[in-house]
PDB file of C-alpha atoms in Angstrom:
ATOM      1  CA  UNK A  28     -34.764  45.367  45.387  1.00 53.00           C
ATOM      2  CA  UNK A  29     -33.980  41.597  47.117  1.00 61.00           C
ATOM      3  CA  UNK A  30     -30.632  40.639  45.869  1.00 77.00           C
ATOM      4  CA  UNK A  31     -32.074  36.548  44.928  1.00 82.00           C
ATOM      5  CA  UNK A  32     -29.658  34.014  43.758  1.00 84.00           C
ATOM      6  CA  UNK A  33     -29.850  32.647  40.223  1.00 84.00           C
ATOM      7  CA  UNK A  34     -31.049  28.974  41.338  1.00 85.00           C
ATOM      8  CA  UNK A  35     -33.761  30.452  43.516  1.00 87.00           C
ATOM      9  CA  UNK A  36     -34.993  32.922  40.870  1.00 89.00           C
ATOM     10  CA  UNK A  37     -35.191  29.546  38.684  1.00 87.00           C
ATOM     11  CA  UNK A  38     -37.038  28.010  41.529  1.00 89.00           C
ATOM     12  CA  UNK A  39     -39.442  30.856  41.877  1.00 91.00           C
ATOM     13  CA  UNK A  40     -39.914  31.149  38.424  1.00 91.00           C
ATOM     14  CA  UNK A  41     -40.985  27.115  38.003  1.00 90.00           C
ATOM     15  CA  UNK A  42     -43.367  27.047  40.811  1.00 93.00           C
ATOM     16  CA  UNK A  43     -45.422  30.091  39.191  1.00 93.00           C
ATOM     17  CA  UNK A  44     -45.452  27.873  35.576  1.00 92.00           C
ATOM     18  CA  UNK A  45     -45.889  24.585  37.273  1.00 92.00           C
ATOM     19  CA  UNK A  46     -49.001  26.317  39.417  1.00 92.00           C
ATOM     20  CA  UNK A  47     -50.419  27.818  36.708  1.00 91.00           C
ATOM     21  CA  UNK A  48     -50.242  24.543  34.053  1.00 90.00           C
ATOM     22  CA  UNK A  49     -52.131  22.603  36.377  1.00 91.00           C
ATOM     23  CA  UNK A  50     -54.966  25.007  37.139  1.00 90.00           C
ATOM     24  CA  UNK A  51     -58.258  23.516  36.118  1.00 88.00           C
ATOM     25  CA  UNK A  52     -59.256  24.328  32.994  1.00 85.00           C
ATOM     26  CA  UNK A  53     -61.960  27.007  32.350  1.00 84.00           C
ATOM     27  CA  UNK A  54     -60.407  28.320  36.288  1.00 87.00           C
ATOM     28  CA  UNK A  55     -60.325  31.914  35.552  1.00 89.00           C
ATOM     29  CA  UNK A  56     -59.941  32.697  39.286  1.00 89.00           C
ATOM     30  CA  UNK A  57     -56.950  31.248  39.607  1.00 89.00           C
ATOM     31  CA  UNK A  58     -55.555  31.883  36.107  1.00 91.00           C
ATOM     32  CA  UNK A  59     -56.215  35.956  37.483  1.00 92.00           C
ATOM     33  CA  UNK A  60     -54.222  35.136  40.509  1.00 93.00           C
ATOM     34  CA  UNK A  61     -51.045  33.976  38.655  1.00 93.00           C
ATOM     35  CA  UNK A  62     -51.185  36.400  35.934  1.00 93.00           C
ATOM     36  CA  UNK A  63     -50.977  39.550  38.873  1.00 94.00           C
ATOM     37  CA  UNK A  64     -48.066  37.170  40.053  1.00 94.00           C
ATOM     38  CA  UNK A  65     -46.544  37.064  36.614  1.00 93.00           C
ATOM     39  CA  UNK A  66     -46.930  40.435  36.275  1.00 93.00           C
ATOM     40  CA  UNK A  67     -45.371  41.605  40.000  1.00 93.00           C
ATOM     41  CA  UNK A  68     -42.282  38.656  39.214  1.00 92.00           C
ATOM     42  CA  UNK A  69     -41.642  40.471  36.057  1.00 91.00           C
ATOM     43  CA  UNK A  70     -41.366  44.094  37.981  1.00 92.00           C
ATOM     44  CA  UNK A  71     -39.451  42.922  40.514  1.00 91.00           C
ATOM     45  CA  UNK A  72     -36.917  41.744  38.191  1.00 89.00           C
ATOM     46  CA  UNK A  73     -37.252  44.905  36.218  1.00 89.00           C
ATOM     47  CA  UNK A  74     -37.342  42.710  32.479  1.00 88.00           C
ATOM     48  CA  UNK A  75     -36.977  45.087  30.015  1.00 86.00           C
ATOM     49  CA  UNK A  76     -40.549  46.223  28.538  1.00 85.00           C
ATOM     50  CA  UNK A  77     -40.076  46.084  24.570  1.00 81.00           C
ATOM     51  CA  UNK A  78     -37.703  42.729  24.747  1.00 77.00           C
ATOM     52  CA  UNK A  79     -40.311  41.195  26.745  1.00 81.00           C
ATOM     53  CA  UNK A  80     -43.470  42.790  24.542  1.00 81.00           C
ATOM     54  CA  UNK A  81     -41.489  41.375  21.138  1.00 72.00           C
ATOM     55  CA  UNK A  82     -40.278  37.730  22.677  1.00 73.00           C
ATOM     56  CA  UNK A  83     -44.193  37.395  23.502  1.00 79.00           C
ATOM     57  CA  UNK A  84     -45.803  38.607  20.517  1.00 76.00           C
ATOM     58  CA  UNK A  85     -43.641  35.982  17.717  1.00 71.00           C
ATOM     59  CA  UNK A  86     -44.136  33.219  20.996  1.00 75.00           C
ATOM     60  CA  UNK A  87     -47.999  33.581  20.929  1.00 77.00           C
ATOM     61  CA  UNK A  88     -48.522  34.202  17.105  1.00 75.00           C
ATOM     62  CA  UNK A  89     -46.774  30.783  17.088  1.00 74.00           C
ATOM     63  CA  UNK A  90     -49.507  29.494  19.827  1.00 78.00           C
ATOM     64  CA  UNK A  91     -52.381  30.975  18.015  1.00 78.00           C
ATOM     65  CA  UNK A  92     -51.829  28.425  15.062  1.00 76.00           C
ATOM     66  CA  UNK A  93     -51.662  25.383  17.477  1.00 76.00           C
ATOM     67  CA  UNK A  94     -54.272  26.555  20.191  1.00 76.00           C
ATOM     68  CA  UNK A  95     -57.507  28.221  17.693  1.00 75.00           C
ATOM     69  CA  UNK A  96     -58.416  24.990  15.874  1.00 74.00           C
ATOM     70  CA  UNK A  97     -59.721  23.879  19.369  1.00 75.00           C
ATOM     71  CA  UNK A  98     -62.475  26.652  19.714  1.00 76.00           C
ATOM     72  CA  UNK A  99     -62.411  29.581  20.900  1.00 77.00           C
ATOM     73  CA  UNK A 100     -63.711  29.085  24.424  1.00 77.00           C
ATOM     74  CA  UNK A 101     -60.939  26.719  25.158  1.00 79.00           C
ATOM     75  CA  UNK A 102     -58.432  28.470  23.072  1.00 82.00           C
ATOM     76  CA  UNK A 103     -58.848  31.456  25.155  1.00 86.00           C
ATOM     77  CA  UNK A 104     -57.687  29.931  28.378  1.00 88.00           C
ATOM     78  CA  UNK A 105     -55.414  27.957  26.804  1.00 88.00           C
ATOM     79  CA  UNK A 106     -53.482  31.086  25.316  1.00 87.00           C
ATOM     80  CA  UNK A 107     -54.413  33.231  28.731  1.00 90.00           C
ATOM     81  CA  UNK A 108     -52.546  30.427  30.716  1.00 91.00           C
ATOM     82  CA  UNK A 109     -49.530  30.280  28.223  1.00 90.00           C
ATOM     83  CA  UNK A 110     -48.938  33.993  28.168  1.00 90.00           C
ATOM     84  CA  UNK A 111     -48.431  33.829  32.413  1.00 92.00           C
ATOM     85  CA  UNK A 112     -46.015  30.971  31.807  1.00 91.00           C
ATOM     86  CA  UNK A 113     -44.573  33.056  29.093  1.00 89.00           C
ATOM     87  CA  UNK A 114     -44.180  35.888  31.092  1.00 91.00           C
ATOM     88  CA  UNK A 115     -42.782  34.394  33.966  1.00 92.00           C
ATOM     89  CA  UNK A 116     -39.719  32.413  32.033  1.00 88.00           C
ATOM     90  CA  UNK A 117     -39.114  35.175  29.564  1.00 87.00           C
ATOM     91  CA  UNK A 118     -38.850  37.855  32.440  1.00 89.00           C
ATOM     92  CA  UNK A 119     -35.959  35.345  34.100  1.00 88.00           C
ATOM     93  CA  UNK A 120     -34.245  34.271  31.065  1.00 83.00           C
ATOM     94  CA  UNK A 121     -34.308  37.950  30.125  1.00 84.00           C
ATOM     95  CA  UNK A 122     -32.528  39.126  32.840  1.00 87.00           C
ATOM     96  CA  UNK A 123     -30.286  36.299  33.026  1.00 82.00           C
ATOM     97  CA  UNK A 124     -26.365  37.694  33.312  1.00 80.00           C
ATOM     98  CA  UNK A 125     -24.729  36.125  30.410  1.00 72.00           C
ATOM     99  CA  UNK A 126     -23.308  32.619  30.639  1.00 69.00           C
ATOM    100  CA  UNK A 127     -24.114  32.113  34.154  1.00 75.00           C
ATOM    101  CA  UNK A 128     -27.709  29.452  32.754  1.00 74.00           C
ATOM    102  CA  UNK A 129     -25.658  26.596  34.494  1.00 71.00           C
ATOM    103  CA  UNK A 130     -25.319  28.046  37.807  1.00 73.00           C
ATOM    104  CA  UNK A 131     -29.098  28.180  38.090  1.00 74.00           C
ATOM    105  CA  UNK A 132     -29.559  25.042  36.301  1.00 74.00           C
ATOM    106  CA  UNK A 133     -27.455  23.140  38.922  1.00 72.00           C
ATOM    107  CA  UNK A 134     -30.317  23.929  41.373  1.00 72.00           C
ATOM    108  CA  UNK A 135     -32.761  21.652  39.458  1.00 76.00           C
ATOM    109  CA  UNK A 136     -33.678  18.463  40.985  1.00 76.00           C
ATOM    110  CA  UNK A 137     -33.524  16.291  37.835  1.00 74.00           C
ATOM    111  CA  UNK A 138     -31.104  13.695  36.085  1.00 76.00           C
ATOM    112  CA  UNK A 139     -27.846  14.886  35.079  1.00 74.00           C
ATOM    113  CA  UNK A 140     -28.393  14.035  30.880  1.00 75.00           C
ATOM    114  CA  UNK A 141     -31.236  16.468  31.035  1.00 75.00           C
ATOM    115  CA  UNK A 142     -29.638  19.368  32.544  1.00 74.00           C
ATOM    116  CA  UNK A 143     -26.185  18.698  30.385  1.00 73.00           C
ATOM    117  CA  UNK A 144     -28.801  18.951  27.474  1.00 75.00           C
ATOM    118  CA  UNK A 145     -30.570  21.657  29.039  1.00 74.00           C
ATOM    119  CA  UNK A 146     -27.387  23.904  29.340  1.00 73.00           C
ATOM    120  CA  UNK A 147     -26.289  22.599  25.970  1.00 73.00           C
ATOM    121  CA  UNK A 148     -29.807  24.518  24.433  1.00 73.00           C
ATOM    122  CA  UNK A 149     -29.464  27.657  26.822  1.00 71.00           C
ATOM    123  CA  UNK A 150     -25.959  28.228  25.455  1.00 70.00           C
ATOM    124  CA  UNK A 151     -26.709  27.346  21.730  1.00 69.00           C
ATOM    125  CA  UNK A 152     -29.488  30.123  22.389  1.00 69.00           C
ATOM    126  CA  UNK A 153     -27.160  32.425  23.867  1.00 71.00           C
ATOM    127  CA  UNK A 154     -25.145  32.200  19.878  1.00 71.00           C
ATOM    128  CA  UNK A 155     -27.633  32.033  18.224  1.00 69.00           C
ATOM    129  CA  UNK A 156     -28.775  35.622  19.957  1.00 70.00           C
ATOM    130  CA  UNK A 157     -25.391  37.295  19.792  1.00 73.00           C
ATOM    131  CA  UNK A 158     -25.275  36.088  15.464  1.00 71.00           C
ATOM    132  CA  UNK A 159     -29.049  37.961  15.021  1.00 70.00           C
ATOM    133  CA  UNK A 160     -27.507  41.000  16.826  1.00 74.00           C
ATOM    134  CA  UNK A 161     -24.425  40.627  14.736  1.00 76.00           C
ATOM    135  CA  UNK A 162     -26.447  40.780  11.650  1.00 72.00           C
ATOM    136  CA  UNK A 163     -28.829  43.143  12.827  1.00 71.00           C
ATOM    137  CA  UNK A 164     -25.893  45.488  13.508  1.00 75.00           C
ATOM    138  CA  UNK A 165     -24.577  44.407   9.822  1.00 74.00           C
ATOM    139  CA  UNK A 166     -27.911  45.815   8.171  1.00 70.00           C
ATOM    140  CA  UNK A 167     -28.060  48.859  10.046  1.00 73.00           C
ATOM    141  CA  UNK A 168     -24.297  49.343   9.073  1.00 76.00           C
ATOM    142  CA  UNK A 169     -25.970  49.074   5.648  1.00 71.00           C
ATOM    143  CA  UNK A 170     -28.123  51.649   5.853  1.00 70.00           C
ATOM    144  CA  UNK A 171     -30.987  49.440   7.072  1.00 63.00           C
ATOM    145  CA  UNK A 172     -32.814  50.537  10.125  1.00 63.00           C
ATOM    146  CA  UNK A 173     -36.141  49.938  11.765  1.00 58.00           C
ATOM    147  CA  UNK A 174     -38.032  46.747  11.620  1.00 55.00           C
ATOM    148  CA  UNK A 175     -39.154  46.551   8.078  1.00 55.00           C
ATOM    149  CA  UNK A 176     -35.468  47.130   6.839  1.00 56.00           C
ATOM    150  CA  UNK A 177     -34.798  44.057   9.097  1.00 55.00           C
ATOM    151  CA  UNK A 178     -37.406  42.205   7.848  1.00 57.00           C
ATOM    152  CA  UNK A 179     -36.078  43.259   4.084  1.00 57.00           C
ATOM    153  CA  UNK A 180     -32.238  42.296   4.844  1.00 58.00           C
ATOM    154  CA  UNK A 181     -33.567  38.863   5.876  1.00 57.00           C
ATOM    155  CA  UNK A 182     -34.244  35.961   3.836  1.00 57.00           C
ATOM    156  CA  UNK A 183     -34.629  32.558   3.210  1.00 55.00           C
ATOM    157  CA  UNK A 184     -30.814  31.730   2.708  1.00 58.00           C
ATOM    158  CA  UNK A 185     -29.899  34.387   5.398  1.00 65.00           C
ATOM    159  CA  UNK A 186     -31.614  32.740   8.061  1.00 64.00           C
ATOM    160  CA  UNK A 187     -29.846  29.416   6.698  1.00 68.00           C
ATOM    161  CA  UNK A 188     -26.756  30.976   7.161  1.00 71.00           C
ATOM    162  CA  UNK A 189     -27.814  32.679  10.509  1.00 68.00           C
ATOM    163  CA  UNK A 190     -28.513  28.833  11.074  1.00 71.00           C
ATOM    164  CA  UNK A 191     -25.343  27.030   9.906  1.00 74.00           C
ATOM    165  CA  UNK A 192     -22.844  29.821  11.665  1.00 74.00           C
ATOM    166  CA  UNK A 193     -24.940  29.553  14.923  1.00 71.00           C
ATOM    167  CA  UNK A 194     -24.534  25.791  14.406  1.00 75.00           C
ATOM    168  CA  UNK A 195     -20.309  26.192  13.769  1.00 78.00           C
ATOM    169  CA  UNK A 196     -20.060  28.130  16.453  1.00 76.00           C
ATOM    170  CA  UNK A 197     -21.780  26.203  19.035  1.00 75.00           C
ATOM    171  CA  UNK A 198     -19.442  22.830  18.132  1.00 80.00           C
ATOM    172  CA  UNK A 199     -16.467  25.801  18.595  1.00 81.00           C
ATOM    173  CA  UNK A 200     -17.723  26.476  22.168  1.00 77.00           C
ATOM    174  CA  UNK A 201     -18.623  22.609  22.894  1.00 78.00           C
ATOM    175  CA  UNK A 202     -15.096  21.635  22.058  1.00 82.00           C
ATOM    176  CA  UNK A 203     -12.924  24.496  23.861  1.00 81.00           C
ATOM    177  CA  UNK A 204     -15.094  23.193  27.305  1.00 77.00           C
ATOM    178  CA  UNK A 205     -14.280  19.802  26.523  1.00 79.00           C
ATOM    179  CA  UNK A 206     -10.622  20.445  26.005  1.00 82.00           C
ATOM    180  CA  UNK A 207     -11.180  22.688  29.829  1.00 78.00           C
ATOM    181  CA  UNK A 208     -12.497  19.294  31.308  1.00 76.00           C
ATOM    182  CA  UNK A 209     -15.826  19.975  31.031  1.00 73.00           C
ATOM    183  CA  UNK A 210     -17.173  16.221  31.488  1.00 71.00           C
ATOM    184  CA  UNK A 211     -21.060  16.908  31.688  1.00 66.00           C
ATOM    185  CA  UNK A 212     -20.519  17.930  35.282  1.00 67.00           C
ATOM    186  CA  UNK A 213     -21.373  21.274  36.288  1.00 65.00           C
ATOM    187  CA  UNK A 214     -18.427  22.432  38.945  1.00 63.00           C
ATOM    188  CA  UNK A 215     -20.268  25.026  41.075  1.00 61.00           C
ATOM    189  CA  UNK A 216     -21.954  24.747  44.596  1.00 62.00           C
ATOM    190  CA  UNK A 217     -25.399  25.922  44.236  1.00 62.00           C
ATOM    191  CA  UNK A 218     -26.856  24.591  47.652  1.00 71.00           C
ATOM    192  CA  UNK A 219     -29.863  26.462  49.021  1.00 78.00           C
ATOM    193  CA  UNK A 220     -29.413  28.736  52.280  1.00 83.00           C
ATOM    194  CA  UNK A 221     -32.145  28.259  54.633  1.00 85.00           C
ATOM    195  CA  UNK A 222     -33.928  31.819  54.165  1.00 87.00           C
ATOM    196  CA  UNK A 223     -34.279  30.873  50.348  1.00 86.00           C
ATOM    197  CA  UNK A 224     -34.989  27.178  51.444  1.00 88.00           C
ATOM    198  CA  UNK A 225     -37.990  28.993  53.542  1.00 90.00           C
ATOM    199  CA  UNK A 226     -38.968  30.687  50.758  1.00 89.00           C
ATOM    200  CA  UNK A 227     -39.243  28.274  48.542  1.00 89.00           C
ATOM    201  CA  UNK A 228     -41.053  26.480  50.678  1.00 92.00           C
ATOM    202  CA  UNK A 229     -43.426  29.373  51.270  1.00 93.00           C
ATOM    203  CA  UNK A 230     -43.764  29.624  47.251  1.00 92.00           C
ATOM    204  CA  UNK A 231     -44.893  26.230  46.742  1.00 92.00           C
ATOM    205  CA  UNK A 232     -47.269  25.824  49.454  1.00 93.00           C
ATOM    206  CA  UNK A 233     -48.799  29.432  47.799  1.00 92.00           C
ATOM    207  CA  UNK A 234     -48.991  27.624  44.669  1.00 92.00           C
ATOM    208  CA  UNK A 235     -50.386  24.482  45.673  1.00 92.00           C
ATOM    209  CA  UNK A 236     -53.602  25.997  47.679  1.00 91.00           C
ATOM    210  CA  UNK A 237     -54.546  28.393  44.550  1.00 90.00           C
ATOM    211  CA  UNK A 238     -54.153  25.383  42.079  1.00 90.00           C
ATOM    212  CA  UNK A 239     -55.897  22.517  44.403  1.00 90.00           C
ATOM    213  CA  UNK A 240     -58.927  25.396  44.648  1.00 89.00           C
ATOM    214  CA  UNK A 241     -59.423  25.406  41.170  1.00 85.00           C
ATOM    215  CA  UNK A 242     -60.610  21.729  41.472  1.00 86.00           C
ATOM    216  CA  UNK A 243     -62.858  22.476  44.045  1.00 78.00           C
ATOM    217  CA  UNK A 244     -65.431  24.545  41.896  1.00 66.00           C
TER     218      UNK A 244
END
């Protein structure tokens, strides 16, 4: 497999959800194009199956409510278009190395506020991960396994704590990085070399013919 760099699998990953959000709607053509792209991005960076199948099954129950009370016939693409976005982000946060959300991040061409706040969220999500494994692990200790003795060992005031320690910990982690120096400055090099510059390139100009078809039925 192609050894990419963590900014250019961001990259790659972006173009395929900014492609596919501005399809046309009702542009099944192209929606079919991204979604085999979706689907190859996720092989080639060999996400694991079952994380993947459970991350998108909560994320599109939660869609379902929002997207259905439009109809059906729009709902469908709506939710179609959603899971290939899904897809694509979940199979690169998935097999994201651990703390290393900045290093991609860097990459982005946006204002600094919004990636300090973006790397703020990715690591909050990285605690808030390792506490539900910590409890999972807790339960099974218990002598709760499988999903429904999960589902039994949480409740309303666990998830509050789950919520509250998550919370502690982050402000924890926040302050040992400002005591490092961390100043809202990300201190790595992340500059493009020009066979990923090419690529990106490449990926883009992909993305924009398939999407600026689907205007043209």
């Amino acid at each position: 497999m192609l050894k990419l760099s963590l900014p250019l699998r961001l990259q790659l990953s972006l173009v395929i959800v900014v492609g596919a959000a501005l399809l046309k709607h009702h542009a099944w053509y192209g929606l079919s194009v991204y979604a085999a792209i979706a689907l190859l991005w996720a092989c080639f960076l060999r996400v694991p199956i079952r994380q993947l199948g459970g991350l998108l099954g909560t994320e599109l129950i939660f869609l379902s409510l929002l997207a259905l009370p439009l109809g059906w016939e729009r709902a469908s693409f709506l939710l179609v278009r959603s899971l290939v976005c899904l897809v694509t982000m979940n199979s690169f946060l998935l097999t994201l190395p651990p703390h290393s959300f900045g290093i991609a991040l860097k990459s982005l061409p946006v204002p600094a506020p919004l990636k300090e706040n973006l790397l703020l969220a990715g690591q909050y999500m990285e605690i808030l991960l390792s506490e539900v494994t910590r409890m999972r692990r807790s339960a099974q200790l218990r002598g709760l396994n499988g999903t429904g003795g999960w589902l039994r060992y949480a409740s309303a005031a666990m998830i509050g704590a789950l919520y509250l320690r998550s919370l502690d910990r982050a402000e924890r982690v926040y302050a040992a990085m400002v005591t490092r120096g961390y100043n809202g400055q990300l201190p790595i090099d992340s500059s493009f070399r020009p066979k990923e510059r090419f690529a990106l390139l490449l990926a883009w100009a992909i993305a924009a013919v398939v999407t600026l078809t689907s205007y043209k039925y």
